PDB file of C-alpha atoms and ligand atoms in Angstrom:
ATOM      1  CA  MET A   1      59.718 -51.615  22.651  1.00 85.00           C
ATOM      2  CA  TYR A   2      57.209 -48.818  21.794  1.00 94.00           C
ATOM      3  CA  HIS A   3      58.812 -48.408  18.166  1.00 97.00           C
ATOM      4  CA  ASP A   4      60.880 -50.311  15.774  1.00 97.00           C
ATOM      5  CA  PHE A   5      63.191 -47.521  14.628  1.00 98.00           C
ATOM      6  CA  ASN A   6      66.909 -48.302  14.140  1.00 97.00           C
ATOM      7  CA  TYR A   7      69.941 -46.518  12.579  1.00 97.00           C
ATOM      8  CA  GLN A   8      70.478 -48.696   9.633  1.00 97.00           C
ATOM      9  CA  ALA A   9      66.902 -48.626   8.284  1.00 98.00           C
ATOM     10  CA  THR A  10      66.647 -44.861   8.876  1.00 97.00           C
ATOM     11  CA  LEU A  11      69.818 -44.143   7.084  1.00 97.00           C
ATOM     12  CA  ALA A  12      68.578 -46.233   4.172  1.00 97.00           C
ATOM     13  CA  SER A  13      65.234 -44.363   3.998  1.00 97.00           C
ATOM     14  CA  SER A  14      67.196 -41.081   4.249  1.00 96.00           C
ATOM     15  CA  LEU A  15      69.512 -41.804   1.327  1.00 96.00           C
ATOM     16  CA  ARG A  16      66.567 -43.005  -0.773  1.00 96.00           C
ATOM     17  CA  GLY A  17      64.712 -39.838  -0.250  1.00 92.00           C
ATOM     18  CA  GLN A  18      67.407 -37.299  -0.479  1.00 93.00           C
ATOM     19  CA  TRP A  19      66.965 -34.087  -2.511  1.00 97.00           C
ATOM     20  CA  GLU A  20      69.096 -31.108  -3.496  1.00 97.00           C
ATOM     21  CA  LEU A  21      68.200 -27.422  -2.872  1.00 97.00           C
ATOM     22  CA  ASP A  22      67.647 -26.808  -6.734  1.00 97.00           C
ATOM     23  CA  ASP A  23      64.971 -29.593  -6.648  1.00 96.00           C
ATOM     24  CA  VAL A  24      62.903 -27.452  -4.319  1.00 97.00           C
ATOM     25  CA  PHE A  25      63.685 -23.693  -4.945  1.00 97.00           C
ATOM     26  CA  LEU A  26      66.360 -22.121  -7.223  1.00 97.00           C
ATOM     27  CA  ALA A  27      68.526 -19.384  -5.902  1.00 96.00           C
ATOM     28  CA  ASP A  28      67.113 -16.730  -8.232  1.00 96.00           C
ATOM     29  CA  GLN A  29      63.529 -17.976  -8.091  1.00 96.00           C
ATOM     30  CA  ASP A  30      60.806 -15.536  -7.166  1.00 96.00           C
ATOM     31  CA  LEU A  31      57.749 -16.110  -4.877  1.00 97.00           C
ATOM     32  CA  ASP A  32      54.197 -15.411  -5.943  1.00 96.00           C
ATOM     33  CA  PHE A  33      53.145 -12.598  -3.601  1.00 97.00           C
ATOM     34  CA  SER A  34      49.465 -12.778  -4.924  1.00 96.00           C
ATOM     35  CA  ARG A  35      48.997 -15.937  -2.937  1.00 95.00           C
ATOM     36  CA  ASN A  36      48.925 -17.161   0.722  1.00 95.00           C
ATOM     37  CA  PHE A  37      52.110 -18.899   1.765  1.00 95.00           C
ATOM     38  CA  MET A  38      51.160 -20.520   5.064  1.00 93.00           C
ATOM     39  CA  PRO A  39      48.380 -23.027   5.680  1.00 90.00           C
ATOM     40  CA  GLU A  40      45.494 -21.365   7.432  1.00 90.00           C
ATOM     41  CA  GLY A  41      45.503 -23.913  10.178  1.00 88.00           C
ATOM     42  CA  LEU A  42      48.953 -22.455  11.257  1.00 91.00           C
ATOM     43  CA  ALA A  43      48.647 -18.756  10.190  1.00 94.00           C
ATOM     44  CA  ARG A  44      45.133 -18.162  11.512  1.00 94.00           C
ATOM     45  CA  THR A  45      44.863 -15.090   9.463  1.00 95.00           C
ATOM     46  CA  ALA A  46      41.573 -15.625   7.346  1.00 92.00           C
ATOM     47  CA  ALA A  47      39.126 -14.918  10.063  1.00 89.00           C
ATOM     48  CA  ILE A  48      40.478 -11.578  11.296  1.00 96.00           C
ATOM     49  CA  ASP A  49      37.628  -9.373  10.578  1.00 94.00           C
ATOM     50  CA  THR A  50      39.502  -6.198  11.351  1.00 95.00           C
ATOM     51  CA  LEU A  51      41.619  -6.792   8.348  1.00 97.00           C
ATOM     52  CA  ASN A  52      40.367  -6.893   4.588  1.00 98.00           C
ATOM     53  CA  PRO A  53      41.342  -9.905   2.413  1.00 97.00           C
ATOM     54  CA  PHE A  54      44.367  -8.173   1.006  1.00 97.00           C
ATOM     55  CA  GLU A  55      45.649  -7.329   4.593  1.00 98.00           C
ATOM     56  CA  GLN A  56      44.926 -10.851   5.766  1.00 97.00           C
ATOM     57  CA  ARG A  57      47.088 -12.161   2.943  1.00 97.00           C
ATOM     58  CA  ILE A  58      49.922  -9.778   3.853  1.00 98.00           C
ATOM     59  CA  LEU A  59      49.743 -11.040   7.557  1.00 98.00           C
ATOM     60  CA  ASN A  60      49.750 -14.568   6.188  1.00 97.00           C
ATOM     61  CA  GLN A  61      52.891 -13.929   4.192  1.00 98.00           C
ATOM     62  CA  ILE A  62      54.434 -12.221   7.318  1.00 98.00           C
ATOM     63  CA  SER A  63      53.606 -15.625   9.273  1.00 97.00           C
ATOM     64  CA  ALA A  64      55.490 -17.259   6.503  1.00 97.00           C
ATOM     65  CA  HIS A  65      58.461 -15.091   7.003  1.00 98.00           C
ATOM     66  CA  GLN A  66      58.221 -15.956  10.727  1.00 97.00           C
ATOM     67  CA  TYR A  67      58.326 -19.652   9.741  1.00 96.00           C
ATOM     68  CA  LEU A  68      61.500 -19.253   7.755  1.00 96.00           C
ATOM     69  CA  SER A  69      63.117 -17.274  10.497  1.00 94.00           C
ATOM     70  CA  ILE A  70      61.993 -19.587  13.422  1.00 94.00           C
ATOM     71  CA  PHE A  71      63.351 -22.518  11.448  1.00 91.00           C
ATOM     72  CA  GLY A  72      66.533 -20.583  10.844  1.00 88.00           C
ATOM     73  CA  VAL A  73      66.732 -20.271  14.642  1.00 90.00           C
ATOM     74  CA  VAL A  74      65.874 -23.691  15.598  1.00 93.00           C
ATOM     75  CA  GLU A  75      68.062 -25.342  13.017  1.00 85.00           C
ATOM     76  CA  GLU A  76      70.988 -23.404  14.528  1.00 82.00           C
ATOM     77  CA  PHE A  77      70.700 -25.358  17.910  1.00 92.00           C
ATOM     78  CA  ILE A  78      69.661 -28.632  16.311  1.00 96.00           C
ATOM     79  CA  LEU A  79      72.858 -28.764  14.277  1.00 94.00           C
ATOM     80  CA  PRO A  80      75.369 -28.502  17.152  1.00 94.00           C
ATOM     81  CA  PHE A  81      73.187 -30.751  19.329  1.00 96.00           C
ATOM     82  CA  VAL A  82      73.283 -33.467  16.670  1.00 95.00           C
ATOM     83  CA  LEU A  83      77.079 -33.075  16.221  1.00 94.00           C
ATOM     84  CA  ASP A  84      77.675 -33.198  19.776  1.00 93.00           C
ATOM     85  CA  HIS A  85      75.981 -36.562  19.991  1.00 90.00           C
ATOM     86  CA  ALA A  86      77.876 -37.964  16.938  1.00 89.00           C
ATOM     87  CA  ARG A  87      81.379 -37.071  18.246  1.00 89.00           C
ATOM     88  CA  PRO A  88      81.561 -39.389  21.380  1.00 87.00           C
ATOM     89  CA  HIS A  89      80.579 -42.428  19.491  1.00 83.00           C
ATOM     90  CA  LEU A  90      82.707 -42.063  16.386  1.00 88.00           C
ATOM     91  CA  ALA A  91      84.309 -45.435  17.136  1.00 87.00           C
ATOM     92  CA  GLY A  92      80.981 -47.142  17.864  1.00 85.00           C
ATOM     93  CA  ASP A  93      78.297 -48.571  15.747  1.00 92.00           C
ATOM     94  CA  ASP A  94      78.981 -47.701  12.055  1.00 95.00           C
ATOM     95  CA  TRP A  95      75.311 -47.283  11.070  1.00 96.00           C
ATOM     96  CA  ARG A  96      74.769 -44.777  14.104  1.00 95.00           C
ATOM     97  CA  VAL A  97      77.806 -42.699  13.159  1.00 95.00           C
ATOM     98  CA  ARG A  98      76.590 -42.475   9.376  1.00 96.00           C
ATOM     99  CA  ALA A  99      72.955 -41.989  10.258  1.00 97.00           C
ATOM    100  CA  ILE A 100      73.856 -39.182  12.785  1.00 96.00           C
ATOM    101  CA  LEU A 101      76.366 -37.428  10.468  1.00 95.00           C
ATOM    102  CA  ASN A 102      73.794 -37.645   7.510  1.00 96.00           C
ATOM    103  CA  PHE A 103      71.130 -36.198   9.991  1.00 96.00           C
ATOM    104  CA  ALA A 104      73.565 -33.153  10.740  1.00 95.00           C
ATOM    105  CA  GLY A 105      74.285 -32.800   6.942  1.00 96.00           C
ATOM    106  CA  GLU A 106      70.514 -32.682   6.101  1.00 96.00           C
ATOM    107  CA  GLU A 107      70.033 -30.010   8.933  1.00 94.00           C
ATOM    108  CA  ALA A 108      72.839 -27.852   7.374  1.00 94.00           C
ATOM    109  CA  LYS A 109      71.030 -28.173   4.193  1.00 96.00           C
ATOM    110  CA  HIS A 110      67.731 -27.149   5.677  1.00 95.00           C
ATOM    111  CA  ILE A 111      69.411 -23.968   7.117  1.00 94.00           C
ATOM    112  CA  HIS A 112      70.593 -23.244   3.576  1.00 95.00           C
ATOM    113  CA  LEU A 113      67.285 -23.863   2.010  1.00 97.00           C
ATOM    114  CA  PHE A 114      65.436 -21.691   4.501  1.00 96.00           C
ATOM    115  CA  LYS A 115      67.824 -18.899   3.963  1.00 96.00           C
ATOM    116  CA  ARG A 116      67.201 -19.260   0.093  1.00 97.00           C
ATOM    117  CA  PHE A 117      63.428 -18.808   0.645  1.00 98.00           C
ATOM    118  CA  HIS A 118      64.094 -15.930   3.026  1.00 97.00           C
ATOM    119  CA  ASN A 119      66.101 -14.202   0.472  1.00 97.00           C
ATOM    120  CA  ALA A 120      63.449 -14.424  -2.039  1.00 98.00           C
ATOM    121  CA  PHE A 121      60.962 -13.246   0.462  1.00 98.00           C
ATOM    122  CA  VAL A 122      63.062 -10.077   1.262  1.00 98.00           C
ATOM    123  CA  ARG A 123      63.378  -9.431  -2.521  1.00 97.00           C
ATOM    124  CA  GLY A 124      59.615  -9.414  -3.030  1.00 97.00           C
ATOM    125  CA  PHE A 125      57.997  -8.034   0.129  1.00 98.00           C
ATOM    126  CA  PRO A 126      57.362  -4.274   0.369  1.00 97.00           C
ATOM    127  CA  VAL A 127      58.908  -3.670   3.836  1.00 98.00           C
ATOM    128  CA  GLU A 128      61.530  -5.196   6.092  1.00 98.00           C
ATOM    129  CA  CYS A 129      60.029  -7.738   8.531  1.00 98.00           C
ATOM    130  CA  GLN A 130      61.610  -7.412  12.016  1.00 96.00           C
ATOM    131  CA  MET A 131      62.833 -10.695  13.633  1.00 95.00           C
ATOM    132  CA  ILE A 132      63.725 -11.820  16.984  1.00 95.00           C
ATOM    133  CA  GLY A 133      67.343 -12.894  17.543  1.00 92.00           C
ATOM    134  CA  PRO A 134      70.257 -13.189  17.155  1.00 93.00           C
ATOM    135  CA  SER A 135      69.819 -17.032  16.502  1.00 92.00           C
ATOM    136  CA  GLU A 136      73.051 -17.775  18.161  1.00 92.00           C
ATOM    137  CA  ALA A 137      71.801 -16.155  21.399  1.00 94.00           C
ATOM    138  CA  ILE A 138      68.658 -18.040  21.291  1.00 95.00           C
ATOM    139  CA  GLY A 139      70.539 -21.248  20.572  1.00 95.00           C
ATOM    140  CA  ALA A 140      72.939 -20.722  23.336  1.00 95.00           C
ATOM    141  CA  GLU A 141      70.011 -20.138  25.774  1.00 96.00           C
ATOM    142  CA  VAL A 142      68.378 -23.474  24.794  1.00 97.00           C
ATOM    143  CA  LEU A 143      71.743 -25.439  24.695  1.00 97.00           C
ATOM    144  CA  ARG A 144      72.660 -24.444  28.258  1.00 97.00           C
ATOM    145  CA  HIS A 145      69.997 -26.946  29.447  1.00 97.00           C
ATOM    146  CA  ASP A 146      70.433 -30.697  30.253  1.00 97.00           C
ATOM    147  CA  PRO A 147      70.908 -32.592  26.864  1.00 97.00           C
ATOM    148  CA  LEU A 148      67.843 -34.702  27.526  1.00 98.00           C
ATOM    149  CA  ALA A 149      65.660 -31.697  27.956  1.00 98.00           C
ATOM    150  CA  VAL A 150      67.104 -30.264  24.713  1.00 98.00           C
ATOM    151  CA  GLY A 151      66.738 -33.541  22.919  1.00 98.00           C
ATOM    152  CA  LEU A 152      63.026 -33.561  23.838  1.00 98.00           C
ATOM    153  CA  VAL A 153      62.599 -29.997  22.558  1.00 98.00           C
ATOM    154  CA  ILE A 154      64.179 -31.053  19.209  1.00 98.00           C
ATOM    155  CA  LEU A 155      62.012 -34.275  19.166  1.00 98.00           C
ATOM    156  CA  MET A 156      59.029 -32.026  19.552  1.00 97.00           C
ATOM    157  CA  ILE A 157      60.109 -29.952  16.698  1.00 97.00           C
ATOM    158  CA  GLU A 158      60.852 -32.868  14.390  1.00 96.00           C
ATOM    159  CA  TRP A 159      57.458 -34.411  14.886  1.00 96.00           C
ATOM    160  CA  MET A 160      55.591 -30.978  14.487  1.00 95.00           C
ATOM    161  CA  THR A 161      57.088 -30.646  11.091  1.00 93.00           C
ATOM    162  CA  GLN A 162      55.142 -33.722  10.050  1.00 91.00           C
ATOM    163  CA  GLN A 163      51.992 -32.097  11.038  1.00 86.00           C
ATOM    164  CA  HIS A 164      52.764 -28.863   9.303  1.00 90.00           C
ATOM    165  CA  TYR A 165      53.024 -30.509   5.922  1.00 89.00           C
ATOM    166  CA  LEU A 166      49.818 -32.464   6.429  1.00 84.00           C
ATOM    167  CA  GLY A 167      48.144 -29.162   7.457  1.00 71.00           C
ATOM    168  CA  SER A 168      49.240 -27.650   4.192  1.00 70.00           C
ATOM    169  CA  ILE A 169      47.632 -30.525   2.172  1.00 75.00           C
ATOM    170  CA  ARG A 170      44.376 -29.977   4.121  1.00 70.00           C
ATOM    171  CA  ASP A 171      44.484 -26.275   3.358  1.00 65.00           C
ATOM    172  CA  ASP A 172      45.428 -26.996  -0.311  1.00 62.00           C
ATOM    173  CA  GLY A 173      43.254 -24.343  -2.050  1.00 67.00           C
ATOM    174  CA  ASP A 174      45.215 -21.086  -1.740  1.00 78.00           C
ATOM    175  CA  ILE A 175      48.885 -21.843  -0.888  1.00 88.00           C
ATOM    176  CA  ASP A 176      51.851 -20.842  -3.006  1.00 91.00           C
ATOM    177  CA  PRO A 177      53.039 -24.179  -4.501  1.00 91.00           C
ATOM    178  CA  LEU A 178      56.718 -23.216  -3.753  1.00 94.00           C
ATOM    179  CA  PHE A 179      55.973 -22.913  -0.019  1.00 92.00           C
ATOM    180  CA  LYS A 180      53.917 -26.147  -0.078  1.00 90.00           C
ATOM    181  CA  ASN A 181      56.954 -27.730  -1.801  1.00 92.00           C
ATOM    182  CA  LEU A 182      59.209 -26.458   1.079  1.00 94.00           C
ATOM    183  CA  LEU A 183      56.934 -27.962   3.688  1.00 91.00           C
ATOM    184  CA  LYS A 184      56.852 -31.257   1.691  1.00 92.00           C
ATOM    185  CA  HIS A 185      60.672 -31.692   1.369  1.00 95.00           C
ATOM    186  CA  HIS A 186      61.295 -30.644   4.960  1.00 94.00           C
ATOM    187  CA  TRP A 187      58.669 -33.196   5.990  1.00 93.00           C
ATOM    188  CA  MET A 188      60.287 -35.949   3.885  1.00 93.00           C
ATOM    189  CA  GLU A 189      63.707 -35.615   5.747  1.00 95.00           C
ATOM    190  CA  GLU A 190      62.369 -34.715   9.115  1.00 95.00           C
ATOM    191  CA  ALA A 191      60.434 -37.849   9.249  1.00 95.00           C
ATOM    192  CA  GLN A 192      63.821 -39.751   9.530  1.00 96.00           C
ATOM    193  CA  HIS A 193      65.288 -37.025  11.968  1.00 96.00           C
ATOM    194  CA  ALA A 194      62.431 -37.812  14.273  1.00 97.00           C
ATOM    195  CA  LYS A 195      63.187 -41.427  14.367  1.00 97.00           C
ATOM    196  CA  LEU A 196      66.884 -40.802  15.019  1.00 97.00           C
ATOM    197  CA  ASP A 197      66.140 -38.250  17.618  1.00 97.00           C
ATOM    198  CA  THR A 198      63.908 -40.660  19.214  1.00 98.00           C
ATOM    199  CA  LEU A 199      66.829 -43.106  19.495  1.00 97.00           C
ATOM    200  CA  ILE A 200      69.067 -40.404  20.902  1.00 96.00           C
ATOM    201  CA  VAL A 201      66.422 -39.543  23.548  1.00 97.00           C
ATOM    202  CA  ASP A 202      65.913 -43.042  24.436  1.00 96.00           C
ATOM    203  CA  ALA A 203      69.656 -43.410  24.992  1.00 95.00           C
ATOM    204  CA  LEU A 204      69.989 -40.347  27.098  1.00 96.00           C
ATOM    205  CA  ALA A 205      66.882 -41.377  29.220  1.00 97.00           C
ATOM    206  CA  LYS A 206      68.304 -44.791  29.881  1.00 95.00           C
ATOM    207  CA  GLY A 207      69.021 -45.352  33.606  1.00 94.00           C
ATOM    208  CA  CYS A 208      67.566 -42.046  34.655  1.00 97.00           C
ATOM    209  CA  SER A 209      65.687 -42.221  37.942  1.00 97.00           C
ATOM    210  CA  GLU A 210      62.025 -40.871  38.286  1.00 96.00           C
ATOM    211  CA  GLY A 211      63.266 -37.826  40.049  1.00 97.00           C
ATOM    212  CA  GLN A 212      65.809 -37.046  37.208  1.00 97.00           C
ATOM    213  CA  ILE A 213      63.124 -37.467  34.675  1.00 97.00           C
ATOM    214  CA  ASP A 214      60.931 -34.999  36.633  1.00 96.00           C
ATOM    215  CA  GLN A 215      63.787 -32.545  36.636  1.00 97.00           C
ATOM    216  CA  ILE A 216      64.330 -32.967  32.963  1.00 97.00           C
ATOM    217  CA  VAL A 217      60.716 -32.306  32.185  1.00 97.00           C
ATOM    218  CA  SER A 218      60.787 -29.140  34.244  1.00 96.00           C
ATOM    219  CA  GLU A 219      63.737 -28.099  32.187  1.00 97.00           C
ATOM    220  CA  PHE A 220      61.826 -28.996  29.049  1.00 97.00           C
ATOM    221  CA  PHE A 221      58.986 -26.685  30.186  1.00 96.00           C
ATOM    222  CA  GLN A 222      61.578 -23.856  30.952  1.00 96.00           C
ATOM    223  CA  ILE A 223      62.866 -24.054  27.250  1.00 97.00           C
ATOM    224  CA  ALA A 224      59.312 -24.137  25.932  1.00 96.00           C
ATOM    225  CA  ALA A 225      58.483 -21.089  28.042  1.00 96.00           C
ATOM    226  CA  TYR A 226      61.400 -19.271  26.729  1.00 96.00           C
ATOM    227  CA  LEU A 227      60.531 -20.141  23.229  1.00 97.00           C
ATOM    228  CA  ASP A 228      57.061 -19.021  23.914  1.00 96.00           C
ATOM    229  CA  ALA A 229      58.301 -15.700  25.121  1.00 96.00           C
ATOM    230  CA  CYS A 230      60.252 -15.437  21.878  1.00 96.00           C
ATOM    231  CA  LEU A 231      57.151 -16.087  19.953  1.00 97.00           C
ATOM    232  CA  LYS A 232      55.148 -13.305  22.008  1.00 96.00           C
ATOM    233  CA  LEU A 233      57.926 -10.822  20.963  1.00 97.00           C
ATOM    234  CA  GLN A 234      57.842 -12.026  17.380  1.00 97.00           C
ATOM    235  CA  SER A 235      53.982 -11.596  17.123  1.00 98.00           C
ATOM    236  CA  GLU A 236      54.551  -7.837  18.255  1.00 98.00           C
ATOM    237  CA  HIS A 237      57.171  -7.623  15.537  1.00 98.00           C
ATOM    238  CA  ASN A 238      54.837  -9.139  13.097  1.00 98.00           C
ATOM    239  CA  VAL A 239      52.009  -6.784  13.676  1.00 98.00           C
ATOM    240  CA  GLY A 240      54.479  -3.811  13.416  1.00 98.00           C
ATOM    241  CA  SER A 241      55.570  -5.237  10.085  1.00 98.00           C
ATOM    242  CA  LEU A 242      51.963  -5.539   9.025  1.00 98.00           C
ATOM    243  CA  GLU A 243      51.287  -1.887   9.886  1.00 98.00           C
ATOM    244  CA  ARG A 244      54.277  -0.784   7.929  1.00 98.00           C
ATOM    245  CA  ALA A 245      53.279  -2.963   4.863  1.00 98.00           C
ATOM    246  CA  ILE A 246      49.692  -1.685   4.755  1.00 98.00           C
ATOM    247  CA  ASN A 247      50.530   1.889   5.856  1.00 98.00           C
ATOM    248  CA  ARG A 248      47.999   2.193   8.744  1.00 98.00           C
ATOM    249  CA  ALA A 249      47.605   1.338  12.305  1.00 98.00           C
ATOM    250  CA  VAL A 250      45.492  -1.747  12.882  1.00 98.00           C
ATOM    251  CA  ASP A 251      42.483  -1.810  15.083  1.00 96.00           C
ATOM    252  CA  ASN A 252      42.538  -3.754  18.348  1.00 95.00           C
ATOM    253  CA  ARG A 253      46.301  -4.016  18.085  1.00 97.00           C
ATOM    254  CA  ASP A 254      46.720  -5.897  21.492  1.00 97.00           C
ATOM    255  CA  TRP A 255      44.149  -8.362  20.523  1.00 96.00           C
ATOM    256  CA  LEU A 256      45.753  -9.018  17.212  1.00 97.00           C
ATOM    257  CA  ILE A 257      49.162  -9.514  18.798  1.00 97.00           C
ATOM    258  CA  ALA A 258      47.527 -12.060  21.286  1.00 96.00           C
ATOM    259  CA  GLN A 259      45.713 -13.900  18.524  1.00 96.00           C
ATOM    260  CA  GLN A 260      48.833 -14.326  16.419  1.00 97.00           C
ATOM    261  CA  HIS A 261      50.781 -15.360  19.459  1.00 96.00           C
ATOM    262  CA  GLN A 262      48.316 -18.118  20.186  1.00 94.00           C
ATOM    263  CA  ALA A 263      48.631 -19.198  16.626  1.00 94.00           C
ATOM    264  CA  ALA A 264      52.437 -19.276  16.830  1.00 96.00           C
ATOM    265  CA  ARG A 265      52.211 -21.095  20.154  1.00 95.00           C
ATOM    266  CA  TRP A 266      50.298 -23.819  18.641  1.00 92.00           C
ATOM    267  CA  THR A 267      52.297 -24.080  15.458  1.00 94.00           C
ATOM    268  CA  TYR A 268      55.743 -24.150  17.168  1.00 96.00           C
ATOM    269  CA  LEU A 269      55.057 -25.878  20.499  1.00 96.00           C
ATOM    270  CA  GLY A 270      51.430 -27.375  20.718  1.00 94.00           C
ATOM    271  CA  VAL A 271      51.521 -29.379  17.553  1.00 93.00           C
ATOM    272  CA  GLY A 272      54.702 -31.192  18.591  1.00 95.00           C
ATOM    273  CA  MET A 273      53.840 -31.665  22.234  1.00 96.00           C
ATOM    274  CA  ALA A 274      50.441 -33.177  21.102  1.00 95.00           C
ATOM    275  CA  HIS A 275      51.922 -35.500  18.478  1.00 95.00           C
ATOM    276  CA  GLU A 276      51.229 -39.156  19.233  1.00 95.00           C
ATOM    277  CA  ARG A 277      54.934 -40.234  18.690  1.00 97.00           C
ATOM    278  CA  PHE A 278      56.189 -37.553  20.998  1.00 97.00           C
ATOM    279  CA  LYS A 279      53.685 -38.663  23.688  1.00 97.00           C
ATOM    280  CA  ALA A 280      54.837 -42.211  23.190  1.00 98.00           C
ATOM    281  CA  THR A 281      58.532 -41.356  23.809  1.00 98.00           C
ATOM    282  CA  LEU A 282      57.503 -39.456  27.068  1.00 98.00           C
ATOM    283  CA  GLY A 283      55.262 -42.423  28.078  1.00 97.00           C
ATOM    284  CA  ALA A 284      58.098 -44.777  27.692  1.00 97.00           C
ATOM    285  CA  MET A 285      60.493 -42.559  29.791  1.00 96.00           C
ATOM    286  CA  SER A 286      57.885 -42.181  32.531  1.00 96.00           C
ATOM    287  CA  PRO A 287      54.021 -42.123  32.526  1.00 96.00           C
ATOM    288  CA  ARG A 288      54.308 -39.165  34.966  1.00 96.00           C
ATOM    289  CA  ALA A 289      56.422 -37.143  32.478  1.00 96.00           C
ATOM    290  CA  ALA A 290      53.712 -37.990  29.685  1.00 97.00           C
ATOM    291  CA  GLY A 291      50.985 -36.813  32.142  1.00 96.00           C
ATOM    292  CA  ARG A 292      52.640 -33.421  32.947  1.00 96.00           C
ATOM    293  CA  VAL A 293      53.042 -32.640  29.256  1.00 96.00           C
ATOM    294  CA  ALA A 294      49.432 -33.815  28.411  1.00 95.00           C
ATOM    295  CA  LYS A 295      48.204 -31.493  31.174  1.00 93.00           C
ATOM    296  CA  VAL A 296      49.852 -28.508  29.558  1.00 93.00           C
ATOM    297  CA  VAL A 297      48.625 -29.411  26.026  1.00 92.00           C
ATOM    298  CA  ALA A 298      45.056 -29.824  27.449  1.00 89.00           C
ATOM    299  CA  GLY A 299      45.331 -26.266  28.829  1.00 85.00           C
ATOM    300  CA  MET A 300      46.371 -25.176  25.326  1.00 82.00           C
ATOM    301  CA  VAL A 301      43.471 -26.852  23.420  1.00 63.00           C
ATOM    302  CA  VAL A 302      40.016 -25.719  24.029  1.00 47.00           C
ATOM    303  CA  ALA A 303      38.101 -26.887  21.008  1.00 40.00           C
ATOM    304  CA  PRO A 304      39.486 -28.584  17.901  1.00 39.00           C
ATOM    305  CA  PRO A 305      37.924 -26.668  14.894  1.00 39.00           C
ATOM    306  CA  ALA A 306      36.562 -28.387  11.867  1.00 38.00           C
ATOM    307  CA  ASP A 307      39.984 -28.639  10.210  1.00 42.00           C
ATOM    308  CA  GLY A 308      41.284 -30.753  12.857  1.00 39.00           C
ATOM    309  CA  GLY A 309      43.765 -28.097  14.240  1.00 40.00           C
ATOM    310  CA  ALA A 310      43.208 -26.508  17.655  1.00 39.00           C
ATOM    311  CA  VAL A 311      42.449 -23.135  19.194  1.00 39.00           C
ATOM    312  CA  LEU A 312      44.461 -21.997  22.091  1.00 37.00           C
ATOM    313  CA  THR A 313      43.445 -19.975  25.006  1.00 37.00           C
ATOM    314  CA  SER A 314      45.968 -20.619  27.817  1.00 38.00           C
ATOM    315  CA  SER A 315      48.218 -17.488  28.458  1.00 38.00           C
ATOM    316  CA  SER A 316      51.346 -19.429  29.515  1.00 40.00           C
ATOM    317  CA  ILE A 317      53.399 -22.537  29.474  1.00 43.00           C
ATOM    318  CA  SER A 318      54.683 -23.450  32.960  1.00 39.00           C
TER     319      SER A 318
HETATM  320 FE1  FE2 B 401      65.304 -29.451   9.413  1.00 84.49          FE
HETATM  321 FE1  FE2 B 402      65.344 -32.178  11.648  1.00 84.49          FE
END
């Protein structure tokens, strides 16, 4: 076995590490808009020389608004997926039932927490930031695919949150402590979700032929390409929000949209696809599947910069 995860131990870890919304962020708490909210390794706003430092910070905050909204979107399809995988097995292994229901409850709590942060953002930011959506439509598009392909997308997302928090520690200097706290608490619970989703994916993949796995990986790429197109549109919205917030048109607008799209592609797709644990699950399913995903990641990563992140140049995921 390529891991030692099991439902009983994962549930025990989850219960030991549980937190409540008020431990992270109070409903009437305000964000400090004099600071960056996102780690630079994810937002990639500090080196944009067509923006002054104030404008770079505004774009960093818009990138944080994107983070809150994207997790609002993805949690909306993660929650029904998890519940769908609890119901057929309610009479089975008690540890499994409890672990998966707890997983679902935590995702519902995350939706609630991200909304709380989003409300504080809206209260404090000078303009309305446009978002892709509605999240129900995006969720329905993802969920129409084979459950194993959806499970892999969710596994990619669970592991990527682990890297997001580690990135925020690395970029410690300037980030608002409340946002850092959000990434930390999400990281704590997602660590257990990633193990549970690994078990769900293992079970779904059991008995699949090489041809079926090949088809599943193609569907995984279809979902990733769809999400990537969403991120591109979101980058356009973000630059529009920036222009409204700073009250001027930016220079090299198309370049800035492409640069921010690349940052988002790495944040929401590349980080998870490149995660060692995600690669291990793929490798256990089929070395060929792992090879196909590795090839896409290699096309995304040109040169790892000093902070251990990565720069993207590929224009599409296919
Ligand atoms: Fe979550
Ligand atoms: Fe999760």
